[in-house]
Coordinates of C-alpha atoms in Angstrom, one line a residue:
M5 CA 75.8 154.3 134.9
K6 CA 74.0 157.2 133.3
E7 CA 73.2 158.5 136.7
L8 CA 76.8 158.3 137.7
N9 CA 78.0 160.2 134.6
S10 CA 75.3 162.8 135.1
R11 CA 76.4 163.3 138.7
I12 CA 80.0 163.7 137.7
D13 CA 79.0 166.3 135.1
E14 CA 77.0 168.2 137.7
E15 CA 79.9 168.1 140.2
E16 CA 82.3 169.4 137.5
S17 CA 80.0 172.2 136.6
D18 CA 79.7 173.1 140.3
Y19 CA 83.5 173.2 140.6
E20 CA 83.7 175.4 137.5
F21 CA 81.1 177.8 139.0
I22 CA 82.9 177.8 142.3
G23 CA 86.2 178.4 140.6
R24 CA 84.8 181.3 138.6
K25 CA 83.2 182.7 141.7
Y26 CA 86.5 182.9 143.5
I27 CA 88.5 184.3 140.6
L28 CA 88.7 188.1 140.9
D29 CA 89.2 190.6 138.1
D30 CA 92.3 192.7 138.2
D31 CA 90.3 195.7 139.3
E32 CA 89.0 193.8 142.3
I33 CA 92.5 192.8 143.6
P34 CA 94.2 195.5 145.6
F35 CA 97.3 197.0 144.1
E36 CA 99.5 196.0 147.0
V37 CA 98.5 192.4 146.8
R38 CA 99.0 192.3 143.0
M39 CA 102.5 193.9 143.4
K40 CA 103.3 191.5 146.1
Y41 CA 102.6 188.5 143.8
I42 CA 104.3 190.2 140.9
L43 CA 107.5 190.8 143.0
K44 CA 107.4 187.3 144.3
A45 CA 107.2 185.9 140.7
Y46 CA 109.9 188.3 139.6
R47 CA 112.2 187.2 142.4
K48 CA 111.4 183.6 141.6
D49 CA 112.3 184.3 137.9
Q50 CA 115.5 186.0 139.0
D51 CA 116.5 182.9 141.0
K52 CA 115.8 180.7 138.0
W53 CA 117.7 183.0 135.7
A54 CA 120.7 183.1 138.1
R55 CA 120.7 179.2 138.2
F56 CA 120.5 179.2 134.4
Y57 CA 123.3 181.7 134.3
I58 CA 125.5 179.5 136.6
E59 CA 124.7 176.4 134.6
A60 CA 125.5 178.2 131.3
K61 CA 128.9 179.3 132.8
K62 CA 129.6 175.8 133.8
V63 CA 128.8 174.5 130.4
Q64 CA 130.9 177.3 128.8
E65 CA 133.8 176.4 131.1
N66 CA 133.5 172.8 130.2
A67 CA 133.3 173.7 126.5
S68 CA 136.4 175.9 126.8
E69 CA 138.2 173.1 128.7
T70 CA 137.2 170.6 126.0
K71 CA 138.3 173.0 123.3
R72 CA 141.7 173.3 125.1
K73 CA 142.0 169.6 125.3
L74 CA 141.1 169.3 121.6
K75 CA 143.7 171.9 120.7
E76 CA 146.3 170.0 122.7
A77 CA 145.4 166.8 121.0
R78 CA 145.7 168.4 117.6
V79 CA 149.1 169.8 118.5
R80 CA 150.2 166.3 119.8
I81 CA 148.9 164.7 116.6
M82 CA 150.9 167.1 114.5
Q83 CA 154.0 166.4 116.6
L84 CA 153.5 162.7 116.2
E85 CA 153.1 163.1 112.4
Q86 CA 156.3 165.0 112.2
D87 CA 158.0 162.3 114.4
L88 CA 156.7 159.7 112.0
K89 CA 158.0 161.6 109.0
R90 CA 161.4 161.9 110.6
C91 CA 161.4 158.2 111.4
K92 CA 160.6 157.4 107.8
Q93 CA 163.3 159.7 106.6
S94 CA 165.9 158.3 109.0
K95 CA 164.8 154.8 108.1
S96 CA 165.3 155.5 104.4
Q97 CA 168.6 157.2 105.1
S98 CA 169.7 154.2 107.3
A99 CA 168.7 151.9 104.4
I100 CA 170.8 153.9 102.0
L101 CA 173.7 154.0 104.4
E102 CA 173.4 150.2 105.0
S103 CA 173.4 149.6 101.2
R104 CA 176.5 151.8 100.9
M105 CA 178.2 150.0 103.8
V106 CA 177.5 146.6 102.2
S107 CA 178.7 147.8 98.8
S108 CA 181.8 149.3 100.4
L109 CA 182.4 146.0 102.2
L110 CA 181.9 144.1 99.0
S111 CA 184.3 146.4 97.2
E112 CA 186.9 146.0 99.9
N113 CA 186.5 142.3 99.8
K114 CA 186.9 142.3 96.0
L115 CA 189.9 144.6 96.3
S116 CA 191.5 142.3 98.8
D117 CA 190.7 139.3 96.5
F118 CA 192.3 141.2 93.6
K119 CA 195.4 142.1 95.7
S120 CA 195.8 138.4 96.8
I121 CA 195.5 137.3 93.1
I122 CA 198.1 139.9 92.1
E123 CA 200.5 138.8 94.8
K124 CA 200.1 135.2 93.7
Q125 CA 200.7 136.2 90.1
N126 CA 203.8 138.3 91.1
D127 CA 205.1 135.3 93.0
Y128 CA 204.5 133.0 90.0
I129 CA 206.2 135.6 87.7
N130 CA 209.2 135.7 90.1
V131 CA 209.4 131.9 90.1
L132 CA 209.3 131.8 86.3
Q133 CA 212.0 134.5 86.1
E134 CA 214.2 132.5 88.4
L135 CA 213.7 129.4 86.2
L136 CA 214.6 131.4 83.1
F137 CA 217.6 132.9 84.9
K138 CA 218.8 129.4 86.0
N139 CA 218.5 128.1 82.4
N140 CA 220.3 131.2 81.0
V141 CA 217.3 132.5 79.1
A142 CA 217.4 136.3 78.8
Y143 CA 214.2 137.9 80.1
P144 CA 213.8 141.5 81.4
P145 CA 212.9 141.8 85.1
N146 CA 209.3 142.6 86.2
K147 CA 209.0 146.4 86.6
I148 CA 205.4 146.5 87.5
K149 CA 204.7 146.0 91.3
I150 CA 201.4 146.5 92.9

């Protein structure tokens, strides 16, 4: 086991040496080659930034659409609140009108009851006056008629 570990360590050290051996300093790399890789990396970064920009625009459009929907929802909520307020007012007004209608119907009913009572009393008074007239008892005629 120790031998295996020592072998692995030796192989890793060989790879490090080989890796360092093939890494060149900036001075050893020709300018054209360095520029080629720099331009390649720059173009790659430009492509990434273009994709990020497109994604950002999509997110921004989605956000503006969401804001528009939210604004429409708020306007609709305000309209519904106003409709609810109007409904409550009309409901209270209809309750008031209904109570007035019932009270007017009751008053008309009472008035008709009073009129019928007055008519019956007038008929009774007329009958009594006729009885008094038949028996020759002086009594002034009824002057009040309703």
